């Protein structure tokens, strides 16, 4: 059992640098939670406070219901895997993995059993006599994970563990860490700036920005119900399109007027948009939700645009286009033969549209801050 709770956790570094503000996050037993956000948003600081490597300036950190703010790292029963692996260069793989157990005075036979078992799980049994410099990046990464596994900790922490690997290996290690989580049934917290890693690995994602938690939820909840423009734009690739449009009322019908075209919102969104009549909103639509309209028209209206760049990816095309004033990108099937300069019409799936307040950037559609709270 290991539940980790952050209650109004804050961090102010020397010189009055605020890195984290009022973070309220619950990591349930056996959960795989990913902290994601751009560089400098406070992810590592938050993780390091959980590990005990940074003092907690404000709030309470609980592990299994006990406040551990002042418990030293070695007594928190937590193991951390670092981005640079932090292996001892003069020690063999075996000794690197055994080291943490030796200093805890675990009997030799027990250490041997644990190291060999971890090596077996990670498929590095043949490397036990090598030194770190005789290993590839991926192998070093496995050793760093192995060193955490042998300790059989309550909680595993990962700080951007894959960022030094090439793209292909990263994808492979991603799958291995997910498998490891399923196998060990351990509580894991994983920090990354890569939204694809967050989406593919997390049971739950915590999106951070400027030291503040923006939203917490399952990958699909965040994808479909982003709380603000930042989360909407950060999760998903290519990112969600945002078109500024004015909400108007025409013959009793609420419509969106972009200037170059008009769209009829989905029935379930009309009441929420009504208070914005006469004002501009940010109309958010994902690239996969704007299929091309072959006939140039659609019941809810079309987005008229001009193709600017065509990126064929084999399985699909990323089509960059521009309305008279605003850029957008569409994901369309590979058979389309568009070229730069072509006139095009997209028929947005209006039920999938998101709307954001232009001033606060918050979702106009109702959304939960913490999906599971
Ligand atoms: P992330 O992991 O999301 O990239 P960090 O947690 O490393 O972000 O940093 C958050 C903020 O705290 C940044 O503005 C960073 O410059 C600042 N920061 C990090 N470590 C220190 C430190 N030791 N002293 C002062 N400021 C720091």
Short mmCIF file of N, CA and C in Angstrom, two decimals, residues 161-292:
data_model
loop_
_atom_site.label_atom_id
_atom_site.label_comp_id
_atom_site.label_asym_id
_atom_site.label_seq_id
_atom_site.Cartn_x
_atom_site.Cartn_y
_atom_site.Cartn_z
N UNK A 161 13.18 10.05 -17.28
CA UNK A 161 14.20 8.98 -17.41
C UNK A 161 14.56 8.64 -18.85
N UNK A 162 13.75 9.05 -19.81
CA UNK A 162 14.00 8.62 -21.19
C UNK A 162 14.55 9.74 -22.07
N UNK A 163 14.77 10.91 -21.49
CA UNK A 163 15.08 12.04 -22.38
C UNK A 163 16.47 11.97 -23.00
N UNK A 164 17.36 11.10 -22.47
CA UNK A 164 18.67 10.99 -23.10
C UNK A 164 18.75 9.88 -24.14
N UNK A 165 17.61 9.26 -24.45
CA UNK A 165 17.61 8.14 -25.40
C UNK A 165 17.12 8.60 -26.76
N UNK A 166 17.53 7.88 -27.82
CA UNK A 166 17.03 8.26 -29.14
C UNK A 166 15.56 7.84 -29.28
N UNK A 167 14.91 8.37 -30.30
CA UNK A 167 13.45 8.27 -30.41
C UNK A 167 12.96 6.82 -30.37
N UNK A 168 13.66 5.94 -31.07
CA UNK A 168 13.20 4.56 -31.17
C UNK A 168 13.29 3.85 -29.82
N UNK A 169 14.42 4.07 -29.16
CA UNK A 169 14.65 3.43 -27.87
C UNK A 169 13.67 3.97 -26.82
N UNK A 170 13.35 5.25 -26.98
CA UNK A 170 12.42 5.88 -26.05
C UNK A 170 11.06 5.18 -26.10
N UNK A 171 10.62 4.89 -27.32
CA UNK A 171 9.32 4.23 -27.49
C UNK A 171 9.36 2.84 -26.86
N UNK A 172 10.49 2.16 -27.06
CA UNK A 172 10.65 0.81 -26.50
C UNK A 172 10.67 0.85 -24.96
N UNK A 173 11.44 1.80 -24.40
CA UNK A 173 11.56 1.87 -22.94
C UNK A 173 10.24 2.30 -22.31
N UNK A 174 9.50 3.11 -23.04
CA UNK A 174 8.18 3.54 -22.59
C UNK A 174 7.32 2.30 -22.31
N UNK A 175 7.31 1.41 -23.31
CA UNK A 175 6.52 0.19 -23.17
C UNK A 175 7.05 -0.66 -22.02
N UNK A 176 8.38 -0.69 -21.86
CA UNK A 176 8.96 -1.50 -20.78
C UNK A 176 8.58 -0.98 -19.41
N UNK A 177 8.55 0.34 -19.28
CA UNK A 177 8.20 0.90 -17.97
C UNK A 177 6.73 0.63 -17.65
N UNK A 178 5.88 0.70 -18.66
CA UNK A 178 4.45 0.39 -18.44
C UNK A 178 4.30 -1.07 -18.00
N UNK A 179 5.05 -1.93 -18.67
CA UNK A 179 5.01 -3.36 -18.34
C UNK A 179 5.50 -3.59 -16.90
N UNK A 180 6.57 -2.87 -16.57
CA UNK A 180 7.14 -2.98 -15.23
C UNK A 180 6.12 -2.56 -14.18
N UNK A 181 5.40 -1.50 -14.49
CA UNK A 181 4.38 -1.03 -13.55
C UNK A 181 3.30 -2.10 -13.36
N UNK A 182 2.86 -2.69 -14.46
CA UNK A 182 1.84 -3.74 -14.36
C UNK A 182 2.35 -4.91 -13.53
N UNK A 183 3.62 -5.22 -13.71
CA UNK A 183 4.20 -6.37 -13.06
C UNK A 183 4.44 -6.13 -11.56
N UNK A 184 4.99 -4.95 -11.24
CA UNK A 184 5.32 -4.68 -9.84
C UNK A 184 4.12 -4.19 -9.04
N UNK A 185 3.10 -3.71 -9.76
CA UNK A 185 1.91 -3.18 -9.08
C UNK A 185 2.32 -2.14 -8.03
N UNK A 186 3.22 -1.25 -8.43
CA UNK A 186 3.73 -0.25 -7.49
C UNK A 186 3.15 1.12 -7.83
N UNK A 187 3.20 1.99 -6.85
CA UNK A 187 2.81 3.38 -7.08
C UNK A 187 3.97 4.08 -7.79
N UNK A 188 3.69 4.74 -8.89
CA UNK A 188 4.76 5.39 -9.64
C UNK A 188 4.38 6.83 -10.00
N UNK A 189 5.36 7.71 -9.86
CA UNK A 189 5.17 9.09 -10.31
C UNK A 189 6.26 9.37 -11.34
N UNK A 190 5.85 9.89 -12.48
CA UNK A 190 6.74 10.01 -13.63
C UNK A 190 6.68 11.45 -14.14
N UNK A 191 7.82 12.07 -14.26
CA UNK A 191 7.87 13.46 -14.73
C UNK A 191 8.38 13.52 -16.16
N UNK A 192 7.69 14.26 -17.00
CA UNK A 192 8.15 14.43 -18.38
C UNK A 192 7.62 15.75 -18.95
N UNK A 193 8.33 16.27 -19.97
CA UNK A 193 7.78 17.45 -20.66
C UNK A 193 7.08 17.01 -21.94
N UNK A 194 7.09 15.67 -22.18
CA UNK A 194 6.62 15.14 -23.45
C UNK A 194 5.17 14.67 -23.30
N UNK A 195 4.26 15.35 -23.97
CA UNK A 195 2.85 15.03 -23.79
C UNK A 195 2.50 13.64 -24.35
N UNK A 196 3.29 13.16 -25.31
CA UNK A 196 3.02 11.81 -25.83
C UNK A 196 3.33 10.77 -24.75
N UNK A 197 4.45 10.95 -24.05
CA UNK A 197 4.77 10.05 -22.93
C UNK A 197 3.66 10.10 -21.89
N UNK A 198 3.20 11.30 -21.58
CA UNK A 198 2.15 11.45 -20.58
C UNK A 198 0.89 10.71 -21.02
N UNK A 199 0.49 10.91 -22.27
CA UNK A 199 -0.74 10.31 -22.77
C UNK A 199 -0.64 8.79 -22.79
N UNK A 200 0.52 8.27 -23.20
CA UNK A 200 0.63 6.82 -23.38
C UNK A 200 0.91 6.08 -22.08
N UNK A 201 1.52 6.75 -21.11
CA UNK A 201 1.95 6.03 -19.91
C UNK A 201 1.04 6.21 -18.71
N UNK A 202 0.44 7.37 -18.58
CA UNK A 202 -0.24 7.69 -17.32
C UNK A 202 -1.62 7.06 -17.17
N UNK A 203 -1.92 6.57 -15.93
CA UNK A 203 -3.31 6.30 -15.59
C UNK A 203 -3.97 7.65 -15.39
N UNK A 204 -3.16 8.56 -14.87
CA UNK A 204 -3.64 9.88 -14.52
C UNK A 204 -2.55 10.88 -14.88
N UNK A 205 -2.95 12.01 -15.41
CA UNK A 205 -1.99 13.04 -15.79
C UNK A 205 -2.24 14.31 -14.97
N UNK A 206 -1.14 14.92 -14.52
CA UNK A 206 -1.22 16.21 -13.84
C UNK A 206 -0.53 17.21 -14.76
N UNK A 207 -1.29 18.14 -15.31
CA UNK A 207 -0.69 19.13 -16.21
C UNK A 207 -0.32 20.36 -15.39
N UNK A 208 0.95 20.77 -15.51
CA UNK A 208 1.43 21.94 -14.75
C UNK A 208 1.88 23.05 -15.68
N UNK A 209 1.78 24.26 -15.17
CA UNK A 209 2.27 25.43 -15.90
C UNK A 209 2.62 26.51 -14.89
N UNK A 210 3.77 27.12 -15.04
CA UNK A 210 4.20 28.21 -14.15
C UNK A 210 4.00 27.88 -12.67
N UNK A 211 4.35 26.66 -12.27
CA UNK A 211 4.27 26.29 -10.87
C UNK A 211 2.88 25.92 -10.38
N UNK A 212 1.90 26.00 -11.27
CA UNK A 212 0.52 25.71 -10.84
C UNK A 212 -0.04 24.50 -11.57
N UNK A 213 -0.74 23.65 -10.81
CA UNK A 213 -1.44 22.53 -11.42
C UNK A 213 -2.61 23.10 -12.20
N UNK A 214 -2.68 22.73 -13.49
CA UNK A 214 -3.76 23.24 -14.33
C UNK A 214 -4.97 22.32 -14.29
N UNK A 215 -4.72 21.02 -14.41
CA UNK A 215 -5.83 20.06 -14.46
C UNK A 215 -5.29 18.66 -14.19
N UNK A 216 -6.14 17.81 -13.62
CA UNK A 216 -5.77 16.43 -13.30
C UNK A 216 -6.84 15.50 -13.86
N UNK A 217 -6.42 14.45 -14.54
CA UNK A 217 -7.42 13.51 -15.05
C UNK A 217 -6.79 12.41 -15.89
N UNK A 218 -7.62 11.50 -16.35
CA UNK A 218 -7.13 10.44 -17.23
C UNK A 218 -6.72 11.08 -18.56
N UNK A 219 -5.85 10.40 -19.32
CA UNK A 219 -5.41 10.97 -20.60
C UNK A 219 -6.60 11.36 -21.50
N UNK A 220 -7.59 10.49 -21.58
CA UNK A 220 -8.70 10.80 -22.49
C UNK A 220 -9.59 11.92 -21.97
N UNK A 221 -9.72 11.98 -20.63
CA UNK A 221 -10.53 13.08 -20.08
C UNK A 221 -9.87 14.42 -20.44
N UNK A 222 -8.56 14.50 -20.23
CA UNK A 222 -7.87 15.76 -20.52
C UNK A 222 -7.92 16.09 -22.01
N UNK A 223 -7.84 15.06 -22.82
CA UNK A 223 -7.88 15.27 -24.27
C UNK A 223 -9.24 15.80 -24.71
N UNK A 224 -10.28 15.23 -24.12
CA UNK A 224 -11.64 15.59 -24.56
C UNK A 224 -12.25 16.74 -23.78
N UNK A 225 -11.74 16.98 -22.56
CA UNK A 225 -12.34 18.02 -21.73
C UNK A 225 -11.29 18.93 -21.11
N UNK A 226 -10.47 19.57 -21.92
CA UNK A 226 -9.44 20.45 -21.35
C UNK A 226 -10.07 21.65 -20.65
N UNK A 227 -9.47 21.99 -19.51
CA UNK A 227 -10.06 23.04 -18.67
C UNK A 227 -9.78 24.44 -19.19
N UNK A 228 -8.68 24.57 -19.92
CA UNK A 228 -8.35 25.89 -20.47
C UNK A 228 -7.57 25.73 -21.78
N UNK A 229 -7.26 26.85 -22.40
CA UNK A 229 -6.58 26.81 -23.70
C UNK A 229 -5.21 26.18 -23.59
N UNK A 230 -4.56 26.39 -22.43
CA UNK A 230 -3.22 25.83 -22.28
C UNK A 230 -3.25 24.31 -22.34
N UNK A 231 -4.11 23.69 -21.54
CA UNK A 231 -4.21 22.22 -21.53
C UNK A 231 -4.65 21.73 -22.91
N UNK A 232 -5.62 22.43 -23.49
CA UNK A 232 -6.13 22.04 -24.82
C UNK A 232 -5.01 22.03 -25.85
N UNK A 233 -4.14 23.03 -25.78
CA UNK A 233 -3.08 23.16 -26.76
C UNK A 233 -1.88 22.28 -26.46
N UNK A 234 -1.69 21.94 -25.19
CA UNK A 234 -0.51 21.18 -24.79
C UNK A 234 -0.67 19.69 -25.07
N UNK A 235 -1.88 19.19 -24.85
CA UNK A 235 -2.15 17.76 -25.05
C UNK A 235 -2.67 17.56 -26.47
N UNK A 236 -2.00 16.69 -27.24
CA UNK A 236 -2.44 16.43 -28.62
C UNK A 236 -1.46 16.99 -29.62
N UNK A 237 -1.24 16.23 -30.70
CA UNK A 237 -0.29 16.65 -31.72
C UNK A 237 -0.76 16.20 -33.10
N UNK A 238 -0.78 17.10 -34.10
CA UNK A 238 -0.62 18.55 -33.97
C UNK A 238 -1.66 19.11 -33.00
N UNK A 239 -1.36 20.26 -32.43
CA UNK A 239 -2.24 20.78 -31.38
C UNK A 239 -3.62 21.19 -31.89
N UNK A 240 -4.52 21.34 -30.94
CA UNK A 240 -5.87 21.82 -31.25
C UNK A 240 -5.79 23.16 -31.97
N UNK A 241 -6.68 23.37 -32.93
CA UNK A 241 -6.79 24.68 -33.59
C UNK A 241 -7.63 25.61 -32.73
N UNK A 242 -7.23 26.85 -32.69
CA UNK A 242 -8.04 27.88 -32.02
C UNK A 242 -8.36 28.97 -33.02
N UNK A 243 -9.64 29.15 -33.31
CA UNK A 243 -10.04 30.21 -34.23
C UNK A 243 -10.88 31.22 -33.46
N UNK A 244 -10.53 32.48 -33.60
CA UNK A 244 -11.33 33.51 -32.95
C UNK A 244 -12.58 33.73 -33.79
N UNK A 245 -13.73 33.69 -33.12
CA UNK A 245 -14.99 33.91 -33.84
C UNK A 245 -15.95 34.65 -32.92
N UNK A 246 -16.84 35.40 -33.56
CA UNK A 246 -17.82 36.15 -32.78
C UNK A 246 -19.10 35.33 -32.66
N UNK A 247 -19.65 35.31 -31.43
CA UNK A 247 -20.94 34.64 -31.24
C UNK A 247 -22.02 35.63 -31.64
N UNK A 248 -22.89 35.22 -32.56
CA UNK A 248 -23.96 36.13 -33.00
C UNK A 248 -25.30 35.40 -32.89
N UNK A 249 -26.35 36.15 -32.96
CA UNK A 249 -27.68 35.55 -32.99
C UNK A 249 -28.35 36.00 -34.29
N UNK A 250 -28.78 35.00 -35.08
CA UNK A 250 -29.35 35.32 -36.38
C UNK A 250 -30.69 34.61 -36.49
N UNK A 251 -31.77 35.36 -36.53
CA UNK A 251 -33.11 34.75 -36.60
C UNK A 251 -33.33 33.78 -35.47
N UNK A 252 -32.88 34.13 -34.28
CA UNK A 252 -33.10 33.28 -33.10
C UNK A 252 -32.10 32.15 -32.97
N UNK A 253 -31.18 32.01 -33.92
CA UNK A 253 -30.19 30.93 -33.89
C UNK A 253 -28.81 31.48 -33.48
N UNK A 254 -28.22 30.85 -32.45
CA UNK A 254 -26.86 31.25 -32.05
C UNK A 254 -25.88 30.69 -33.08
N UNK A 255 -25.02 31.55 -33.61
CA UNK A 255 -24.06 31.15 -34.66
C UNK A 255 -22.67 31.67 -34.29
N UNK A 256 -21.66 31.07 -34.95
CA UNK A 256 -20.29 31.58 -34.83
C UNK A 256 -19.94 32.28 -36.12
N UNK A 257 -19.43 33.49 -36.01
CA UNK A 257 -19.08 34.24 -37.23
C UNK A 257 -17.58 34.54 -37.20
N UNK A 258 -16.86 33.90 -38.12
CA UNK A 258 -15.41 34.07 -38.15
C UNK A 258 -15.02 35.28 -38.99
N UNK A 259 -15.96 35.76 -39.78
CA UNK A 259 -15.65 36.83 -40.74
C UNK A 259 -15.70 36.24 -42.13
N UNK A 260 -14.91 35.18 -42.34
CA UNK A 260 -14.89 34.52 -43.65
C UNK A 260 -15.96 33.45 -43.81
N UNK A 261 -16.53 32.99 -42.70
CA UNK A 261 -17.55 31.94 -42.77
C UNK A 261 -18.33 31.93 -41.46
N UNK A 262 -19.49 31.24 -41.51
CA UNK A 262 -20.31 31.09 -40.29
C UNK A 262 -20.53 29.62 -40.01
N UNK A 263 -20.59 29.27 -38.71
CA UNK A 263 -20.82 27.88 -38.30
C UNK A 263 -21.96 27.82 -37.29
N UNK A 264 -22.69 26.70 -37.36
CA UNK A 264 -23.78 26.51 -36.40
C UNK A 264 -23.30 25.56 -35.31
N UNK A 265 -23.22 26.03 -34.06
CA UNK A 265 -22.74 25.16 -32.98
C UNK A 265 -23.67 23.98 -32.74
N UNK A 266 -23.13 22.95 -32.09
CA UNK A 266 -23.95 21.77 -31.75
C UNK A 266 -25.04 22.19 -30.77
N UNK A 267 -26.15 21.49 -30.82
CA UNK A 267 -27.32 21.85 -30.00
C UNK A 267 -26.94 21.95 -28.51
N UNK A 268 -26.09 20.99 -28.04
CA UNK A 268 -25.78 20.97 -26.61
C UNK A 268 -24.89 22.13 -26.17
N UNK A 269 -24.36 22.89 -27.11
CA UNK A 269 -23.48 24.00 -26.74
C UNK A 269 -24.17 25.36 -26.79
N UNK A 270 -25.40 25.37 -27.35
CA UNK A 270 -26.04 26.66 -27.61
C UNK A 270 -26.28 27.49 -26.34
N UNK A 271 -26.80 26.82 -25.31
CA UNK A 271 -27.14 27.56 -24.08
C UNK A 271 -25.88 28.13 -23.43
N UNK A 272 -24.77 27.39 -23.54
CA UNK A 272 -23.52 27.85 -22.92
C UNK A 272 -22.91 29.03 -23.69
N UNK A 273 -23.21 29.09 -24.99
CA UNK A 273 -22.64 30.16 -25.81
C UNK A 273 -23.51 31.42 -25.78
N UNK A 274 -24.76 31.24 -25.42
CA UNK A 274 -25.71 32.36 -25.47
C UNK A 274 -25.21 33.61 -24.72
N UNK A 275 -24.66 33.45 -23.50
CA UNK A 275 -24.17 34.64 -22.79
C UNK A 275 -23.06 35.38 -23.55
N UNK A 276 -22.48 34.73 -24.54
CA UNK A 276 -21.37 35.36 -25.29
C UNK A 276 -21.84 36.06 -26.56
N UNK A 277 -23.15 36.10 -26.79
CA UNK A 277 -23.65 36.77 -28.00
C UNK A 277 -23.13 38.21 -28.02
N UNK A 278 -22.54 38.57 -29.16
CA UNK A 278 -21.97 39.91 -29.30
C UNK A 278 -20.49 39.95 -28.94
N UNK A 279 -19.97 38.82 -28.39
CA UNK A 279 -18.55 38.80 -27.99
C UNK A 279 -17.78 37.76 -28.80
N UNK A 280 -16.47 37.88 -28.76
CA UNK A 280 -15.63 36.89 -29.42
C UNK A 280 -15.32 35.76 -28.46
N UNK A 281 -15.21 34.54 -28.99
CA UNK A 281 -14.74 33.40 -28.22
C UNK A 281 -13.62 32.73 -29.01
N UNK A 282 -12.92 31.83 -28.33
CA UNK A 282 -11.92 31.03 -29.01
C UNK A 282 -12.57 29.69 -29.31
N UNK A 283 -12.72 29.40 -30.58
CA UNK A 283 -13.35 28.16 -31.04
C UNK A 283 -12.23 27.13 -31.22
N UNK A 284 -12.26 26.08 -30.38
CA UNK A 284 -11.18 25.07 -30.44
C UNK A 284 -11.67 23.82 -31.14
N UNK A 285 -10.89 23.36 -32.10
CA UNK A 285 -11.28 22.14 -32.81
C UNK A 285 -10.01 21.35 -33.14
N UNK A 286 -10.02 20.06 -32.83
CA UNK A 286 -8.81 19.25 -33.07
C UNK A 286 -8.65 18.94 -34.55
N UNK A 287 -7.39 18.74 -34.98
CA UNK A 287 -7.11 18.50 -36.40
C UNK A 287 -7.88 17.32 -36.99
N UNK A 288 -8.19 16.31 -36.15
CA UNK A 288 -8.91 15.15 -36.68
C UNK A 288 -10.42 15.39 -36.76
N UNK A 289 -10.85 16.53 -36.23
CA UNK A 289 -12.29 16.81 -36.22
C UNK A 289 -12.71 17.82 -37.28
N UNK A 290 -11.82 18.07 -38.24
CA UNK A 290 -12.21 18.93 -39.37
C UNK A 290 -11.97 18.20 -40.69
N UNK A 291 -12.82 17.20 -40.99
CA UNK A 291 -12.69 16.50 -42.27
C UNK A 291 -12.96 17.47 -43.44
N UNK A 292 -12.41 17.12 -44.58
CA UNK A 292 -12.62 17.94 -45.77
C UNK A 292 -14.06 17.74 -46.25
#
